[in-house]
Amino acid sequence: MTDKLTLCSRCNRQLLEDGQCLYCTTTDALDLRSIVADSQLSPPPANEALTLVALDNGRSFNVNTARVRIGRDPRNHICIDDVYVSKQHAFITFEDGKFWIEDLGSKNGTKVNDAHILDREILNRGDTVTIGRTDFKVE
């Protein structure tokens, strides 16, 4: 006998084990907090910039601006050619002296160190970020 999948009543996606809908929780959190405009952000000091290194092919991406957009759309700063990545998937933002990663309501979510992020999380050197089927090491 197979377990019956529990689906979200709002968006009809599968619920997480704890009964939360990753998609609805993320989009609700984004709706409650206004996103600061790029023009109001300052870039990180050069010695604090991060690099994302794709673990599958070693490709690296500098995170040295106030906000880096990640997604499947080629207009993003980091473009990932993967059907499991949304066109506008995530942001990495330098704010209040820290780097933050936030999912933009993507269908498959964003993980930091194998845990789905529900709002935004601080990003540190040594973390592993998963977007779609691509894992990145933060350096």
mmCIF file with all atom_site columns, C-alpha atoms in Angstrom:
data_model
loop_
_atom_site.group_PDB
_atom_site.id
_atom_site.type_symbol
_atom_site.label_atom_id
_atom_site.label_alt_id
_atom_site.label_comp_id
_atom_site.label_asym_id
_atom_site.label_entity_id
_atom_site.label_seq_id
_atom_site.pdbx_PDB_ins_code
_atom_site.Cartn_x
_atom_site.Cartn_y
_atom_site.Cartn_z
_atom_site.occupancy
_atom_site.B_iso_or_equiv
_atom_site.pdbx_formal_charge
_atom_site.auth_seq_id
_atom_site.auth_comp_id
_atom_site.auth_asym_id
_atom_site.auth_atom_id
_atom_site.pdbx_PDB_model_num
ATOM 1   C CA . MET A 1 1   ? 0.000  0.000  0.000   1.00 0.00 ? 1   MET A CA 1
ATOM 2   C CA . THR A 1 2   ? 1.345  3.444  -0.875  1.00 0.00 ? 2   THR A CA 1
ATOM 3   C CA . ASP A 1 3   ? 1.049  6.574  1.206   1.00 0.00 ? 3   ASP A CA 1
ATOM 4   C CA . LYS A 1 4   ? -1.314 9.155  -0.185  1.00 0.00 ? 4   LYS A CA 1
ATOM 5   C CA . LEU A 1 5   ? 0.386  12.459 -1.004  1.00 0.00 ? 5   LEU A CA 1
ATOM 6   C CA . THR A 1 6   ? -0.886 15.455 0.907   1.00 0.00 ? 6   THR A CA 1
ATOM 7   C CA . LEU A 1 7   ? -1.361 18.473 -1.328  1.00 0.00 ? 7   LEU A CA 1
ATOM 8   C CA . CYS A 1 8   ? -1.589 22.167 -0.502  1.00 0.00 ? 8   CYS A CA 1
ATOM 9   C CA . SER A 1 9   ? -5.147 23.460 -0.656  1.00 0.00 ? 9   SER A CA 1
ATOM 10  C CA . ARG A 1 10  ? -3.966 26.769 -2.194  1.00 0.00 ? 10  ARG A CA 1
ATOM 11  C CA . CYS A 1 11  ? -1.559 25.716 -4.944  1.00 0.00 ? 11  CYS A CA 1
ATOM 12  C CA . ASN A 1 12  ? -2.051 21.932 -5.173  1.00 0.00 ? 12  ASN A CA 1
ATOM 13  C CA . ARG A 1 13  ? 1.676  21.195 -4.693  1.00 0.00 ? 13  ARG A CA 1
ATOM 14  C CA . GLN A 1 14  ? 2.942  18.418 -2.435  1.00 0.00 ? 14  GLN A CA 1
ATOM 15  C CA . LEU A 1 15  ? 3.367  19.434 1.215   1.00 0.00 ? 15  LEU A CA 1
ATOM 16  C CA . LEU A 1 16  ? 6.633  18.981 3.108   1.00 0.00 ? 16  LEU A CA 1
ATOM 17  C CA . GLU A 1 17  ? 6.801  16.348 5.845   1.00 0.00 ? 17  GLU A CA 1
ATOM 18  C CA . ASP A 1 18  ? 5.878  18.955 8.481   1.00 0.00 ? 18  ASP A CA 1
ATOM 19  C CA . GLY A 1 19  ? 2.695  19.860 6.573   1.00 0.00 ? 19  GLY A CA 1
ATOM 20  C CA . GLN A 1 20  ? 3.997  23.194 5.242   1.00 0.00 ? 20  GLN A CA 1
ATOM 21  C CA . CYS A 1 21  ? 3.785  24.163 1.620   1.00 0.00 ? 21  CYS A CA 1
ATOM 22  C CA . LEU A 1 22  ? 7.251  25.351 0.608   1.00 0.00 ? 22  LEU A CA 1
ATOM 23  C CA . TYR A 1 23  ? 5.885  27.393 -2.289  1.00 0.00 ? 23  TYR A CA 1
ATOM 24  C CA . CYS A 1 24  ? 3.065  29.191 -0.442  1.00 0.00 ? 24  CYS A CA 1
ATOM 25  C CA . THR A 1 25  ? 5.168  29.816 2.674   1.00 0.00 ? 25  THR A CA 1
ATOM 26  C CA . THR A 1 26  ? 7.934  31.349 0.560   1.00 0.00 ? 26  THR A CA 1
ATOM 27  C CA . THR A 1 27  ? 5.670  33.554 -1.537  1.00 0.00 ? 27  THR A CA 1
ATOM 28  C CA . ASP A 1 28  ? 3.742  34.689 1.561   1.00 0.00 ? 28  ASP A CA 1
ATOM 29  C CA . ALA A 1 29  ? 7.007  35.669 3.256   1.00 0.00 ? 29  ALA A CA 1
ATOM 30  C CA . LEU A 1 30  ? 8.096  37.630 0.187   1.00 0.00 ? 30  LEU A CA 1
ATOM 31  C CA . ASP A 1 31  ? 4.747  39.435 0.056   1.00 0.00 ? 31  ASP A CA 1
ATOM 32  C CA . LEU A 1 32  ? 5.059  40.525 3.695   1.00 0.00 ? 32  LEU A CA 1
ATOM 33  C CA . ARG A 1 33  ? 8.480  42.109 3.266   1.00 0.00 ? 33  ARG A CA 1
ATOM 34  C CA . SER A 1 34  ? 9.270  44.671 0.638   1.00 0.00 ? 34  SER A CA 1
ATOM 35  C CA . ILE A 1 35  ? 12.391 43.965 -1.359  1.00 0.00 ? 35  ILE A CA 1
ATOM 36  C CA . VAL A 1 36  ? 14.907 46.807 -1.170  1.00 0.00 ? 36  VAL A CA 1
ATOM 37  C CA . ALA A 1 37  ? 15.611 48.353 -4.573  1.00 0.00 ? 37  ALA A CA 1
ATOM 38  C CA . ASP A 1 38  ? 19.040 47.651 -6.066  1.00 0.00 ? 38  ASP A CA 1
ATOM 39  C CA . SER A 1 39  ? 19.760 51.393 -6.180  1.00 0.00 ? 39  SER A CA 1
ATOM 40  C CA . GLN A 1 40  ? 19.444 51.588 -2.375  1.00 0.00 ? 40  GLN A CA 1
ATOM 41  C CA . LEU A 1 41  ? 22.002 48.846 -1.743  1.00 0.00 ? 41  LEU A CA 1
ATOM 42  C CA . SER A 1 42  ? 25.771 49.197 -1.519  1.00 0.00 ? 42  SER A CA 1
ATOM 43  C CA . PRO A 1 43  ? 28.100 46.570 -2.963  1.00 0.00 ? 43  PRO A CA 1
ATOM 44  C CA . PRO A 1 44  ? 30.230 44.528 -0.586  1.00 0.00 ? 44  PRO A CA 1
ATOM 45  C CA . PRO A 1 45  ? 33.817 45.604 0.072   1.00 0.00 ? 45  PRO A CA 1
ATOM 46  C CA . ALA A 1 46  ? 36.136 43.855 -2.410  1.00 0.00 ? 46  ALA A CA 1
ATOM 47  C CA . ASN A 1 47  ? 37.725 41.733 0.326   1.00 0.00 ? 47  ASN A CA 1
ATOM 48  C CA . GLU A 1 48  ? 34.299 40.416 1.413   1.00 0.00 ? 48  GLU A CA 1
ATOM 49  C CA . ALA A 1 49  ? 33.008 39.334 -2.017  1.00 0.00 ? 49  ALA A CA 1
ATOM 50  C CA . LEU A 1 50  ? 31.945 35.699 -2.336  1.00 0.00 ? 50  LEU A CA 1
ATOM 51  C CA . THR A 1 51  ? 32.395 33.161 -5.106  1.00 0.00 ? 51  THR A CA 1
ATOM 52  C CA . LEU A 1 52  ? 29.936 30.388 -5.957  1.00 0.00 ? 52  LEU A CA 1
ATOM 53  C CA . VAL A 1 53  ? 31.661 27.329 -7.407  1.00 0.00 ? 53  VAL A CA 1
ATOM 54  C CA . ALA A 1 54  ? 29.529 24.706 -9.176  1.00 0.00 ? 54  ALA A CA 1
ATOM 55  C CA . LEU A 1 55  ? 30.520 21.320 -7.763  1.00 0.00 ? 55  LEU A CA 1
ATOM 56  C CA . ASP A 1 56  ? 29.710 19.423 -10.982 1.00 0.00 ? 56  ASP A CA 1
ATOM 57  C CA . ASN A 1 57  ? 31.938 21.388 -13.372 1.00 0.00 ? 57  ASN A CA 1
ATOM 58  C CA . GLY A 1 58  ? 33.989 23.862 -11.293 1.00 0.00 ? 58  GLY A CA 1
ATOM 59  C CA . ARG A 1 59  ? 32.454 26.891 -12.982 1.00 0.00 ? 59  ARG A CA 1
ATOM 60  C CA . SER A 1 60  ? 32.701 29.914 -10.680 1.00 0.00 ? 60  SER A CA 1
ATOM 61  C CA . PHE A 1 61  ? 30.594 33.040 -10.289 1.00 0.00 ? 61  PHE A CA 1
ATOM 62  C CA . ASN A 1 62  ? 31.668 36.164 -8.422  1.00 0.00 ? 62  ASN A CA 1
ATOM 63  C CA . VAL A 1 63  ? 29.185 37.651 -5.979  1.00 0.00 ? 63  VAL A CA 1
ATOM 64  C CA . ASN A 1 64  ? 30.616 41.157 -5.828  1.00 0.00 ? 64  ASN A CA 1
ATOM 65  C CA . THR A 1 65  ? 27.589 43.371 -6.404  1.00 0.00 ? 65  THR A CA 1
ATOM 66  C CA . ALA A 1 66  ? 24.818 44.421 -4.042  1.00 0.00 ? 66  ALA A CA 1
ATOM 67  C CA . ARG A 1 67  ? 22.363 41.929 -5.546  1.00 0.00 ? 67  ARG A CA 1
ATOM 68  C CA . VAL A 1 68  ? 22.943 38.906 -7.759  1.00 0.00 ? 68  VAL A CA 1
ATOM 69  C CA . ARG A 1 69  ? 19.999 37.354 -9.571  1.00 0.00 ? 69  ARG A CA 1
ATOM 70  C CA . ILE A 1 70  ? 20.012 33.608 -10.174 1.00 0.00 ? 70  ILE A CA 1
ATOM 71  C CA . GLY A 1 71  ? 17.747 31.677 -12.519 1.00 0.00 ? 71  GLY A CA 1
ATOM 72  C CA . ARG A 1 72  ? 17.215 30.039 -15.885 1.00 0.00 ? 72  ARG A CA 1
ATOM 73  C CA . ASP A 1 73  ? 16.612 33.333 -17.732 1.00 0.00 ? 73  ASP A CA 1
ATOM 74  C CA . PRO A 1 74  ? 19.822 34.442 -19.523 1.00 0.00 ? 74  PRO A CA 1
ATOM 75  C CA . ARG A 1 75  ? 19.303 38.003 -18.223 1.00 0.00 ? 75  ARG A CA 1
ATOM 76  C CA . ASN A 1 76  ? 20.190 36.833 -14.692 1.00 0.00 ? 76  ASN A CA 1
ATOM 77  C CA . HIS A 1 77  ? 23.703 37.407 -13.344 1.00 0.00 ? 77  HIS A CA 1
ATOM 78  C CA . ILE A 1 78  ? 23.996 33.648 -12.832 1.00 0.00 ? 78  ILE A CA 1
ATOM 79  C CA . CYS A 1 79  ? 22.152 31.674 -15.485 1.00 0.00 ? 79  CYS A CA 1
ATOM 80  C CA . ILE A 1 80  ? 21.613 27.964 -14.829 1.00 0.00 ? 80  ILE A CA 1
ATOM 81  C CA . ASP A 1 81  ? 20.432 25.926 -17.811 1.00 0.00 ? 81  ASP A CA 1
ATOM 82  C CA . ASP A 1 82  ? 18.298 23.421 -15.906 1.00 0.00 ? 82  ASP A CA 1
ATOM 83  C CA . VAL A 1 83  ? 14.563 22.703 -16.190 1.00 0.00 ? 83  VAL A CA 1
ATOM 84  C CA . TYR A 1 84  ? 14.427 22.420 -12.373 1.00 0.00 ? 84  TYR A CA 1
ATOM 85  C CA . VAL A 1 85  ? 15.469 26.079 -12.059 1.00 0.00 ? 85  VAL A CA 1
ATOM 86  C CA . SER A 1 86  ? 12.841 28.825 -12.348 1.00 0.00 ? 86  SER A CA 1
ATOM 87  C CA . LYS A 1 87  ? 13.424 31.748 -14.699 1.00 0.00 ? 87  LYS A CA 1
ATOM 88  C CA . GLN A 1 88  ? 13.746 34.042 -11.662 1.00 0.00 ? 88  GLN A CA 1
ATOM 89  C CA . HIS A 1 89  ? 14.810 31.598 -8.953  1.00 0.00 ? 89  HIS A CA 1
ATOM 90  C CA . ALA A 1 90  ? 16.752 33.383 -6.194  1.00 0.00 ? 90  ALA A CA 1
ATOM 91  C CA . PHE A 1 91  ? 18.601 36.514 -5.091  1.00 0.00 ? 91  PHE A CA 1
ATOM 92  C CA . ILE A 1 92  ? 21.846 36.866 -3.205  1.00 0.00 ? 92  ILE A CA 1
ATOM 93  C CA . THR A 1 93  ? 21.857 40.291 -1.582  1.00 0.00 ? 93  THR A CA 1
ATOM 94  C CA . PHE A 1 94  ? 24.554 42.098 0.400   1.00 0.00 ? 94  PHE A CA 1
ATOM 95  C CA . GLU A 1 95  ? 22.687 43.948 3.124   1.00 0.00 ? 95  GLU A CA 1
ATOM 96  C CA . ASP A 1 96  ? 23.621 45.076 6.646   1.00 0.00 ? 96  ASP A CA 1
ATOM 97  C CA . GLY A 1 97  ? 27.158 43.752 6.205   1.00 0.00 ? 97  GLY A CA 1
ATOM 98  C CA . LYS A 1 98  ? 26.011 40.205 5.383   1.00 0.00 ? 98  LYS A CA 1
ATOM 99  C CA . PHE A 1 99  ? 25.158 38.159 2.331   1.00 0.00 ? 99  PHE A CA 1
ATOM 100 C CA . TRP A 1 100 ? 21.584 36.858 2.260   1.00 0.00 ? 100 TRP A CA 1
ATOM 101 C CA . ILE A 1 101 ? 20.067 34.302 -0.086  1.00 0.00 ? 101 ILE A CA 1
ATOM 102 C CA . GLU A 1 102 ? 16.343 34.283 -0.731  1.00 0.00 ? 102 GLU A CA 1
ATOM 103 C CA . ASP A 1 103 ? 14.150 32.087 -2.871  1.00 0.00 ? 103 ASP A CA 1
ATOM 104 C CA . LEU A 1 104 ? 11.760 33.975 -5.141  1.00 0.00 ? 104 LEU A CA 1
ATOM 105 C CA . GLY A 1 105 ? 8.876  31.527 -4.907  1.00 0.00 ? 105 GLY A CA 1
ATOM 106 C CA . SER A 1 106 ? 10.505 29.015 -7.226  1.00 0.00 ? 106 SER A CA 1
ATOM 107 C CA . LYS A 1 107 ? 8.702  25.754 -7.832  1.00 0.00 ? 107 LYS A CA 1
ATOM 108 C CA . ASN A 1 108 ? 11.560 23.551 -6.592  1.00 0.00 ? 108 ASN A CA 1
ATOM 109 C CA . GLY A 1 109 ? 12.935 25.802 -3.871  1.00 0.00 ? 109 GLY A CA 1
ATOM 110 C CA . THR A 1 110 ? 16.458 26.696 -2.840  1.00 0.00 ? 110 THR A CA 1
ATOM 111 C CA . LYS A 1 111 ? 18.545 24.815 -0.289  1.00 0.00 ? 111 LYS A CA 1
ATOM 112 C CA . VAL A 1 112 ? 21.401 25.900 1.945   1.00 0.00 ? 112 VAL A CA 1
ATOM 113 C CA . ASN A 1 113 ? 23.332 22.992 3.448   1.00 0.00 ? 113 ASN A CA 1
ATOM 114 C CA . ASP A 1 114 ? 20.557 20.577 2.339   1.00 0.00 ? 114 ASP A CA 1
ATOM 115 C CA . ALA A 1 115 ? 17.794 22.537 4.124   1.00 0.00 ? 115 ALA A CA 1
ATOM 116 C CA . HIS A 1 116 ? 15.068 24.350 2.161   1.00 0.00 ? 116 HIS A CA 1
ATOM 117 C CA . ILE A 1 117 ? 15.024 28.059 2.893   1.00 0.00 ? 117 ILE A CA 1
ATOM 118 C CA . LEU A 1 118 ? 11.587 29.478 3.613   1.00 0.00 ? 118 LEU A CA 1
ATOM 119 C CA . ASP A 1 119 ? 12.364 33.190 3.633   1.00 0.00 ? 119 ASP A CA 1
ATOM 120 C CA . ARG A 1 120 ? 15.939 34.324 3.451   1.00 0.00 ? 120 ARG A CA 1
ATOM 121 C CA . GLU A 1 121 ? 19.051 32.984 5.095   1.00 0.00 ? 121 GLU A CA 1
ATOM 122 C CA . ILE A 1 122 ? 22.502 34.337 5.817   1.00 0.00 ? 122 ILE A CA 1
ATOM 123 C CA . LEU A 1 123 ? 25.063 32.903 3.416   1.00 0.00 ? 123 LEU A CA 1
ATOM 124 C CA . ASN A 1 124 ? 28.533 32.061 4.741   1.00 0.00 ? 124 ASN A CA 1
ATOM 125 C CA . ARG A 1 125 ? 31.763 30.777 3.240   1.00 0.00 ? 125 ARG A CA 1
ATOM 126 C CA . GLY A 1 126 ? 31.725 26.989 3.323   1.00 0.00 ? 126 GLY A CA 1
ATOM 127 C CA . ASP A 1 127 ? 27.963 26.709 2.793   1.00 0.00 ? 127 ASP A CA 1
ATOM 128 C CA . THR A 1 128 ? 26.546 24.568 0.001   1.00 0.00 ? 128 THR A CA 1
ATOM 129 C CA . VAL A 1 129 ? 23.717 26.111 -2.030  1.00 0.00 ? 129 VAL A CA 1
ATOM 130 C CA . THR A 1 130 ? 21.470 23.904 -4.153  1.00 0.00 ? 130 THR A CA 1
ATOM 131 C CA . ILE A 1 131 ? 19.475 25.444 -6.989  1.00 0.00 ? 131 ILE A CA 1
ATOM 132 C CA . GLY A 1 132 ? 17.738 22.959 -9.247  1.00 0.00 ? 132 GLY A CA 1
ATOM 133 C CA . ARG A 1 133 ? 20.123 20.053 -9.697  1.00 0.00 ? 133 ARG A CA 1
ATOM 134 C CA . THR A 1 134 ? 23.245 22.210 -9.232  1.00 0.00 ? 134 THR A CA 1
ATOM 135 C CA . ASP A 1 135 ? 25.198 22.386 -5.995  1.00 0.00 ? 135 ASP A CA 1
ATOM 136 C CA . PHE A 1 136 ? 27.456 25.372 -5.369  1.00 0.00 ? 136 PHE A CA 1
ATOM 137 C CA . LYS A 1 137 ? 30.145 25.734 -2.733  1.00 0.00 ? 137 LYS A CA 1
ATOM 138 C CA . VAL A 1 138 ? 30.371 29.249 -1.264  1.00 0.00 ? 138 VAL A CA 1
ATOM 139 C CA . GLU A 1 139 ? 33.958 30.523 -1.099  1.00 0.00 ? 139 GLU A CA 1
#
